[in-house]
Short mmCIF file of C-alpha atoms in Angstrom, two decimals:
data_model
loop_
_atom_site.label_atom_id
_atom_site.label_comp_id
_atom_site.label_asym_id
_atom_site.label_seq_id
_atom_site.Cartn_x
_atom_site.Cartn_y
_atom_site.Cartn_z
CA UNK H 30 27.68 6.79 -111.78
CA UNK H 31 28.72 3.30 -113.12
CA UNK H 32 32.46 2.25 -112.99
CA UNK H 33 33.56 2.63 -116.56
CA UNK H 34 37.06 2.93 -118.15
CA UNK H 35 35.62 6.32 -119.05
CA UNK H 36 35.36 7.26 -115.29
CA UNK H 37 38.13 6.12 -114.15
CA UNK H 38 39.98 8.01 -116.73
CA UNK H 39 38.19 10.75 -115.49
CA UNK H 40 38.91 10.54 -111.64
CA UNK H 41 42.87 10.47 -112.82
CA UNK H 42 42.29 13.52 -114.90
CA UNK H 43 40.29 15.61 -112.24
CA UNK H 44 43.28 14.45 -109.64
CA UNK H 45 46.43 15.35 -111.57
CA UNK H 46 44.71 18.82 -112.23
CA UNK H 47 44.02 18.64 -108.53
CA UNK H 48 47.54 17.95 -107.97
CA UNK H 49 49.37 20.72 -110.33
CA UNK H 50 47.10 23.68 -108.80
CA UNK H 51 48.04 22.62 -105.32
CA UNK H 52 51.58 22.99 -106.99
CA UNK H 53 51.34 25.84 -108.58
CA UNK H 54 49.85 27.78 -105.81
CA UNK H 55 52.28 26.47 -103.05
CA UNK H 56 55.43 27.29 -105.59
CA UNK H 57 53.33 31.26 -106.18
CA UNK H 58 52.99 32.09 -102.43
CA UNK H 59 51.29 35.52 -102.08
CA UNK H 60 51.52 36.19 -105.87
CA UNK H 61 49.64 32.44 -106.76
CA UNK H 62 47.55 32.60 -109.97
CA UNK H 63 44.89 30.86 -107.96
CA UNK H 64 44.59 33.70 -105.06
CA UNK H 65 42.01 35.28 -107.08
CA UNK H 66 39.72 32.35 -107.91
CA UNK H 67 40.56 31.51 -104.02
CA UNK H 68 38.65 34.64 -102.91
CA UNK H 69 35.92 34.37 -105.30
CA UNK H 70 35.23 31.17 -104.04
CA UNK H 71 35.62 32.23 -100.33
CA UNK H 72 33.06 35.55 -101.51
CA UNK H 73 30.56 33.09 -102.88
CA UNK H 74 30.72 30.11 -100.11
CA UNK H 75 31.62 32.19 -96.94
CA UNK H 76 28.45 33.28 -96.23
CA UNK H 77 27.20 29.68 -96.49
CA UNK H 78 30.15 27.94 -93.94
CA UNK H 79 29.18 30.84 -91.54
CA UNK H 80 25.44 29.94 -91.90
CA UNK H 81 26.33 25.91 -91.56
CA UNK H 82 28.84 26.75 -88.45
CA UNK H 83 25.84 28.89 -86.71
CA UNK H 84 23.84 25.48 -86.92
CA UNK H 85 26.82 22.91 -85.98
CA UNK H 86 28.46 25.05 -83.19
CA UNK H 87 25.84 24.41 -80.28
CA UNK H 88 25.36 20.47 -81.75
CA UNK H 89 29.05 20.42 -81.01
CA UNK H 90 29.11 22.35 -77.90
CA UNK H 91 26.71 20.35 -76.69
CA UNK H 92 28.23 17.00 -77.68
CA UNK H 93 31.49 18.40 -75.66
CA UNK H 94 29.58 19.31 -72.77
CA UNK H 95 28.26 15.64 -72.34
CA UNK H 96 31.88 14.36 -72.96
CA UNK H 97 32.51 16.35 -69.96
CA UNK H 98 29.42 16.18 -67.78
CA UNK H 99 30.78 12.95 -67.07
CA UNK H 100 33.80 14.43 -65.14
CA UNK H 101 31.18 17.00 -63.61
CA UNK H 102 29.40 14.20 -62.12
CA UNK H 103 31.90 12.46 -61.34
CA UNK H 104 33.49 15.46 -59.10
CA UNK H 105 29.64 16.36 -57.54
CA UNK H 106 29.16 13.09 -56.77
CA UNK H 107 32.48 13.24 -54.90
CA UNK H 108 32.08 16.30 -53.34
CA UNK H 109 28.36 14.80 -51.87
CA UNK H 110 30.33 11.62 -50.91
CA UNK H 111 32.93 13.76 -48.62
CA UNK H 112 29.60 16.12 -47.60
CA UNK H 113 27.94 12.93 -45.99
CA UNK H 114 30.88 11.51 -44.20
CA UNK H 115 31.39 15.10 -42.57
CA UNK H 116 28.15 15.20 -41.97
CA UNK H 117 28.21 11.61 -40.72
CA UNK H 118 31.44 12.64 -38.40
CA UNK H 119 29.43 15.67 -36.89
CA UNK H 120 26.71 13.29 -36.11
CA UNK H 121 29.01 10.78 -34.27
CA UNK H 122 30.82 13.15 -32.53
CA UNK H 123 27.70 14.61 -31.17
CA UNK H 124 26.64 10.84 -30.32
CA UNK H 125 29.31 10.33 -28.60
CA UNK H 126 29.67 13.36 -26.41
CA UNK H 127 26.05 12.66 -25.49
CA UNK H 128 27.11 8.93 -24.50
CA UNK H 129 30.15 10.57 -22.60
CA UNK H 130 28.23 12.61 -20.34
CA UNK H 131 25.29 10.45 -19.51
CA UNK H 132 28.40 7.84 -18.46
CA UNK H 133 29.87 10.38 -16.65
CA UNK H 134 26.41 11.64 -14.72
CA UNK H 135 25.68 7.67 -14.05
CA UNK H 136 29.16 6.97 -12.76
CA UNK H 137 28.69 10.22 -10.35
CA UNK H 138 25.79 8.67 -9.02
CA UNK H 139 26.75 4.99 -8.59
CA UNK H 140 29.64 6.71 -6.92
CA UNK H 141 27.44 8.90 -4.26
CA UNK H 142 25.59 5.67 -3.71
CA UNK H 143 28.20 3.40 -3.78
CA UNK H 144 26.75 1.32 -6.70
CA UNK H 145 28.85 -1.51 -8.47
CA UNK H 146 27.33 -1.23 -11.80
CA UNK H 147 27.66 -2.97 -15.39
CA UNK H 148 27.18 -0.03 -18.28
CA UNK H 149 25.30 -0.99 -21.32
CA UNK H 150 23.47 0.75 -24.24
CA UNK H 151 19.48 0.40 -25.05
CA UNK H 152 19.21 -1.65 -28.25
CA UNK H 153 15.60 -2.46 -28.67
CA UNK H 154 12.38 -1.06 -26.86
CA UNK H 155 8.94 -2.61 -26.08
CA UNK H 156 7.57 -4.06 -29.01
CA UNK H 157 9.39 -7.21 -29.29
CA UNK H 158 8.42 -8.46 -26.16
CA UNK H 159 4.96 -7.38 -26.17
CA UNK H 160 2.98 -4.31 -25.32
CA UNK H 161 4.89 -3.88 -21.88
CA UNK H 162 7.13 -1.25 -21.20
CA UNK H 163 10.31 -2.74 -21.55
CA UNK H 164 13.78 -2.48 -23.17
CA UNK H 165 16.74 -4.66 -24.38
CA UNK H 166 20.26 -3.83 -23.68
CA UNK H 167 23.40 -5.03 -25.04
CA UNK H 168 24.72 -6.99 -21.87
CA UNK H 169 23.74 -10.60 -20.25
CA UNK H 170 24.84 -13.48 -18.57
CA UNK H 171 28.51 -13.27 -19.81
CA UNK H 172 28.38 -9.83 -18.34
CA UNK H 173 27.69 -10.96 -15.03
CA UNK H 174 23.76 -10.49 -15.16
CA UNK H 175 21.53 -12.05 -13.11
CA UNK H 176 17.22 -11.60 -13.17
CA UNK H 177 15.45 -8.97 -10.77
CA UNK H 178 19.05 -6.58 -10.53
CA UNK H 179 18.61 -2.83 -10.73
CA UNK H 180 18.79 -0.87 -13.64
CA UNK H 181 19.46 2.86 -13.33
CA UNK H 182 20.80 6.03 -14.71
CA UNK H 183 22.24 9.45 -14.28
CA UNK H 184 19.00 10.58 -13.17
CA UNK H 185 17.23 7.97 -11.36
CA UNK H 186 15.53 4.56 -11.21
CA UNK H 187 15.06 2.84 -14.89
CA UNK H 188 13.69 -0.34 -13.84
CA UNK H 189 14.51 -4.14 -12.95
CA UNK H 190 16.01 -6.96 -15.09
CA UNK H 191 13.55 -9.59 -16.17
CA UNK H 192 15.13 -11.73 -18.85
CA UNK H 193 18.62 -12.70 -19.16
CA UNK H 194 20.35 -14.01 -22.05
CA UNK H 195 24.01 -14.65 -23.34
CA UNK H 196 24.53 -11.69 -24.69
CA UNK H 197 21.45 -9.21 -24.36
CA UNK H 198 18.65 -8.81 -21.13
CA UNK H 199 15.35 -7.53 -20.87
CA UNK H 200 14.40 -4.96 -18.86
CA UNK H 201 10.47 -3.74 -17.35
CA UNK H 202 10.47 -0.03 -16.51
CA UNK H 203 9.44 1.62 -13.61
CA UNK H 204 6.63 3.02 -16.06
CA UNK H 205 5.43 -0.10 -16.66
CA UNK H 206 1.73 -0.57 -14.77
CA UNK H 207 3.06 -4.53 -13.45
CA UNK H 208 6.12 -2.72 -11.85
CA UNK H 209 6.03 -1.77 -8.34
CA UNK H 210 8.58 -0.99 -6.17
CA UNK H 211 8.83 0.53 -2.13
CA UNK H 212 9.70 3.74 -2.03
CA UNK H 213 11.23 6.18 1.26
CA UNK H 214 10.37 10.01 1.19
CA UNK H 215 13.48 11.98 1.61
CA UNK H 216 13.52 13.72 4.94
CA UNK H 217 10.08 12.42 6.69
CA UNK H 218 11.70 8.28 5.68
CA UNK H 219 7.35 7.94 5.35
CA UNK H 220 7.27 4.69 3.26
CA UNK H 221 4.81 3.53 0.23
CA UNK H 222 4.70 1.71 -2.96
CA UNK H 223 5.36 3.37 -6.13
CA UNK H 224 3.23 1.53 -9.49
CA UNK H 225 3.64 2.56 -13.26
CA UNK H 226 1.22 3.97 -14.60
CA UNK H 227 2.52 4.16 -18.93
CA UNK H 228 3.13 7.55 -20.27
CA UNK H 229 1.40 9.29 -16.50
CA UNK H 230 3.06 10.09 -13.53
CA UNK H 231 3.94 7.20 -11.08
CA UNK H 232 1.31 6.51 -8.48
CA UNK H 233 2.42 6.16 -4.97
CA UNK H 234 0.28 5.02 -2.07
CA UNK H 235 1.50 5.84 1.61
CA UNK H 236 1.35 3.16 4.50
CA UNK H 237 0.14 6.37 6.78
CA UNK H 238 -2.95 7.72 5.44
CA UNK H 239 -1.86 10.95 7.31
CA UNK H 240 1.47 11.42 5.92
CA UNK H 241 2.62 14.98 5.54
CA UNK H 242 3.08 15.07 1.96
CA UNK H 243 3.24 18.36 -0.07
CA UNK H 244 4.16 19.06 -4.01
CA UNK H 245 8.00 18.87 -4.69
CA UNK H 246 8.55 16.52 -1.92
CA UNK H 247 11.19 13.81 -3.16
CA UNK H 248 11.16 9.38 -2.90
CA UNK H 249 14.55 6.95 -3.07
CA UNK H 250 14.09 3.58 -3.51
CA UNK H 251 13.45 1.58 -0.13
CA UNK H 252 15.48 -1.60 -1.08
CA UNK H 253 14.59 -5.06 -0.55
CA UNK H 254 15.46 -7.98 0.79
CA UNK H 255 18.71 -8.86 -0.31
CA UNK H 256 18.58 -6.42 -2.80
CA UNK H 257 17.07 -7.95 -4.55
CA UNK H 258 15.23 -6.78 -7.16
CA UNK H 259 16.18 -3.06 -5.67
CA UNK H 260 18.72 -1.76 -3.75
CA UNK H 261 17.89 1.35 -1.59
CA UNK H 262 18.78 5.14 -2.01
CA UNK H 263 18.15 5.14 -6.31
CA UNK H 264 16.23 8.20 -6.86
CA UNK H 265 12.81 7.59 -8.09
CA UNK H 266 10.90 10.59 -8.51
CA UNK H 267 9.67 14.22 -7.19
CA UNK H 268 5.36 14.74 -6.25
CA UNK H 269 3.67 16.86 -8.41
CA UNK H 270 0.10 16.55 -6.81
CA UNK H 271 -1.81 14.79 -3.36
CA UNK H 272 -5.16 13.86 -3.24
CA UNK H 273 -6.77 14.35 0.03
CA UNK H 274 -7.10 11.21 1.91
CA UNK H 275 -10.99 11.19 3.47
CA UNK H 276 -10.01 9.09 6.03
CA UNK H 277 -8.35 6.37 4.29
CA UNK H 278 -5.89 3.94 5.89
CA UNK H 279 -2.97 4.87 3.18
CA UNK H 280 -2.48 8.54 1.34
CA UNK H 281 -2.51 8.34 -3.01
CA UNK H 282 0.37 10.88 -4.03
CA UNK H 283 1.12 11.50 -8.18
CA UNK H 284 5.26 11.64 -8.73
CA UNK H 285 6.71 12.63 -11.41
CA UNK H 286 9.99 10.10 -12.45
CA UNK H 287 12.79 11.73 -12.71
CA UNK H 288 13.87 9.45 -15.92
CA UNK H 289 12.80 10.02 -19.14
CA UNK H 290 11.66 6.73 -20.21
CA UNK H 291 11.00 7.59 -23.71
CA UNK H 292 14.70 8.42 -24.58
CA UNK H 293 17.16 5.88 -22.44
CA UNK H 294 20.37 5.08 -24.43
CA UNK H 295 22.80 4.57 -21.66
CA UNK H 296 22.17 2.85 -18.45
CA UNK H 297 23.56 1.01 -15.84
CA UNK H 298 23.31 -2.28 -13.82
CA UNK H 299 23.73 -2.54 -10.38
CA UNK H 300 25.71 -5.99 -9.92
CA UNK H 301 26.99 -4.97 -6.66
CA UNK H 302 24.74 -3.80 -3.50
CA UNK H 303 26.13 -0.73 -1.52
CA UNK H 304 27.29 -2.18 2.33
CA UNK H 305 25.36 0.39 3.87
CA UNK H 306 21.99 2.34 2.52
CA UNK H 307 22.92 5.45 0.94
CA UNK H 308 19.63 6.78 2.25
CA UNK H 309 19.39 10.47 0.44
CA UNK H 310 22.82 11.12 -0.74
CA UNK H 311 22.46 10.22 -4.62
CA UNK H 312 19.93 13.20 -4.73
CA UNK H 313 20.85 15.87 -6.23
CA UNK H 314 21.36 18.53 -4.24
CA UNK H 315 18.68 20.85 -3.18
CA UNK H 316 18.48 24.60 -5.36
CA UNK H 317 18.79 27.26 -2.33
CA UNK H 318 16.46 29.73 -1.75
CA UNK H 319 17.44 33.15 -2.20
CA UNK H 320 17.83 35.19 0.44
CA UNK H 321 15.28 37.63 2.08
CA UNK H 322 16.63 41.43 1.34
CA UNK H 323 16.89 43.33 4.92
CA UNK H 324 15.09 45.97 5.39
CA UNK H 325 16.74 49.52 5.60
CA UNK H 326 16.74 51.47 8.57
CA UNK H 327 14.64 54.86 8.42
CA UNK H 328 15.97 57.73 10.59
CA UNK H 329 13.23 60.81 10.86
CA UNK H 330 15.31 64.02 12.16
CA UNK H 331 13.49 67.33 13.11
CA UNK H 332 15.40 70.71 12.78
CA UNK H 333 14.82 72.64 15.74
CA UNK H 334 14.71 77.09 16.04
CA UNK H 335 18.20 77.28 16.76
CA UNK H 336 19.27 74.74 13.60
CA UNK H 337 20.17 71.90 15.53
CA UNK H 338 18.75 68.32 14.19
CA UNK H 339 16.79 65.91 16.92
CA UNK H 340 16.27 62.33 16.14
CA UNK H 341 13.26 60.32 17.15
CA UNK H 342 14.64 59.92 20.73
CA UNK H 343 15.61 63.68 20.86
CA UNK H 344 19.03 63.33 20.32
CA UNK H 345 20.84 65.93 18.57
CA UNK H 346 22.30 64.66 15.51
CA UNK H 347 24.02 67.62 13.85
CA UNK H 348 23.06 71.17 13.22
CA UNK H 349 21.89 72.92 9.46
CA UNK H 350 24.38 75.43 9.92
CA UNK H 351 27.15 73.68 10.70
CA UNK H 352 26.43 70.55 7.85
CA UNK H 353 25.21 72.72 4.66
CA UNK H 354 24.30 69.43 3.28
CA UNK H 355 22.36 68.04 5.31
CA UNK H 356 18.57 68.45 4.94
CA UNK H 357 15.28 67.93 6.65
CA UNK H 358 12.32 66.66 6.00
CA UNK H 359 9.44 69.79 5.00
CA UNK H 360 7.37 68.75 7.99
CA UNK H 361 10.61 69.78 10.04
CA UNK H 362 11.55 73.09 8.09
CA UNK H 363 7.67 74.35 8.76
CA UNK H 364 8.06 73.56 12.25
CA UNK H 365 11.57 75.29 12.68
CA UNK H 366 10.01 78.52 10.37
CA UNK H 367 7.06 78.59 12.67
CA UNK H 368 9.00 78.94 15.70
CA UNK H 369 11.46 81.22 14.64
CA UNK H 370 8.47 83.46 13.83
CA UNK H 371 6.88 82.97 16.83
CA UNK H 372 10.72 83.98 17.94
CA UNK H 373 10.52 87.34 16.36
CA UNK H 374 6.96 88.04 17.32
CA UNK H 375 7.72 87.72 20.96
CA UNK H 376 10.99 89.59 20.44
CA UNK H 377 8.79 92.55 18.85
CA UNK H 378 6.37 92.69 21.92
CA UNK H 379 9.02 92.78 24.59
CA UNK H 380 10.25 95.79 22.42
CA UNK H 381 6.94 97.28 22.51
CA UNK H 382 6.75 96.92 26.40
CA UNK H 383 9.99 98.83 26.88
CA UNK H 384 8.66 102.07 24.37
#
């Protein structure tokens, strides 16, 4: 439509008519003249707003539930935030109580053997320093390490320090096969070397080819001189098989370690020797054997004619008619029934005699 005078006249005209009916049916209330035209119009274009509200209601429900899936996420991602730091909590505090007892078991032992040790935690394993079984732990020379010291735990020997550095050292594992150490059987004090042998049981070669050696026989360290690189008494290990020793000058015996080398976290440093060798007192202590039941007496009476009861020896133990409980064996009551028949037989002849 162009913009004419005509128009414009127009738009004034439609507005002031606009205007007075807005007038006129505010001053009429219920009784406005326009009511009627009102409903017509609501008769003719209800039907139409319901139709056009059908279509716009889920366009707008939909455009409010983005405005607020914004404040959804916002709350989930909360929610998961707090989830993982519980989460994270119950993980450290399960860390942590682990750490606390495998201090506590170590510090027992360095204790039975009189061990001055220097704790630290694993950091790295094997494959930085080659294809050698070997850790890294989070102590060194400012700790007061020194190369070849032993390295132990809660359960046993670990290995020997190779590599020292400021802050960190390097340790080879009693698994490893260049490690070797002398070793004492608990009990017998038969000596021998124990070598690493990876992911097998350590192999350990007596000096005395004819050793008495049997399965779930135990070895501590034997030290060395100085004690250096071993002090003496640290549990190594427990035999799980011998192999016969046709004659040999030494005796080849598998033992199983009693660290698991696969799974060291905490460990300890021995930085001061024991003054005297501990010999077998870090081991723990033997399980003992249950005891053999005793065997239960057996007492065979016999009941004789006159009711008494006879033990083996022939003493009389009681009598059935004055213990109604007591009882006796059936080989007894056919031997007392017998005789008191033969009783009455003989008292029936002597009666015959007399007739």
């Amino acid at each position: 439509m162009r913009d004419t005078r005509e128009s414009r006249l127009l738009l004034v005209l439609l507005i002031a008519i606009a205007f007075a009916l807005i007038t006129v049916d505010i001053r009429g209330g219920e009784a406005s003249p326009v009511d009627g035209a009102r409903q017509a119009a609501a008769t003719v274009f209800g039907p139409v707003e319901n139709g056009v509200s059908a279509a716009v209601d889920p366009v707008g429900n939909a455009i409010g539930a983005v405005r607020e899936s914004g404040d959804r996420h916002d709350r989930i991602a909360a929610l998961e935030h707090e989830n993982a730091e519980l989460k994270t909590k119950l993980g450290s505090d399960d860390r942590n109580a682990s750490k606390v007892r495998q201090l506590d078991t170590m510090l027992k032992s360095a204790g039975a053997g009189q061990y001055g040790i220097k704790a630290a935690q694993v950091v790295a394993i094997g494959a930085a320093q080659g294809f050698s079984w070997t850790i890294t732990i989070d102590a060194g020379a400012k700790d007061g390490l020194r190369r070849d010291m032993t390295v132990l735990n809660g359960e046993g020997l670990v290995g020997r320090v190779t590599t020292v550095g400021p802050n960190t050292a390097t340790v080879l594992l009693a698994s490893d096969p260049d490690f070797t150490v002398g070793t004492r059987m608990e009990k017998t004090d038969e000596l021998g070397f124990a070598t690493g042998q990876g992911s097998r049981p350590l192999s350990v070669q007596f000096l005395n080819g004819k050793a008495e050696v049997k399965k779930g026989d135990r070895l501590v360290t034997f030290g060395s001189s100085k004690d250096k690189p071993f002090v003496p008494g640290v549990p190594v290990g427990e035999v799980v098989s011998v192999d016969p020793s046709g004659g040999d000058l030494t005796r080849t015996v598998s033992v199983r370690p009693y660290v698991g080398f696969t799974k060291l976290d905490i460990v300890g440093i021995v930085v001061q020797a024991p003054r005297e060798d501990p010999r077998d007192l870090v081991l723990p202590a033997q399980p003992k054997k249950p005891a053999k039941p005793k065997p239960t007496p057996t007492v065979t009476v016999t009941a004789q004619p006159n009711g008494d009861l006879v033990d083996g020896s022939g003493k009389v133990v009681g009598n059935i008619n004055d213990d109604p409980d007591a009882t006796a064996s059936p080989d007894a009551a056919g031997d007392a029934g017998t005789a008191a028949g033969d009783t009455d037989t003989a008292a029936g002849d002597a009666a015959n005699e007399q007739e």
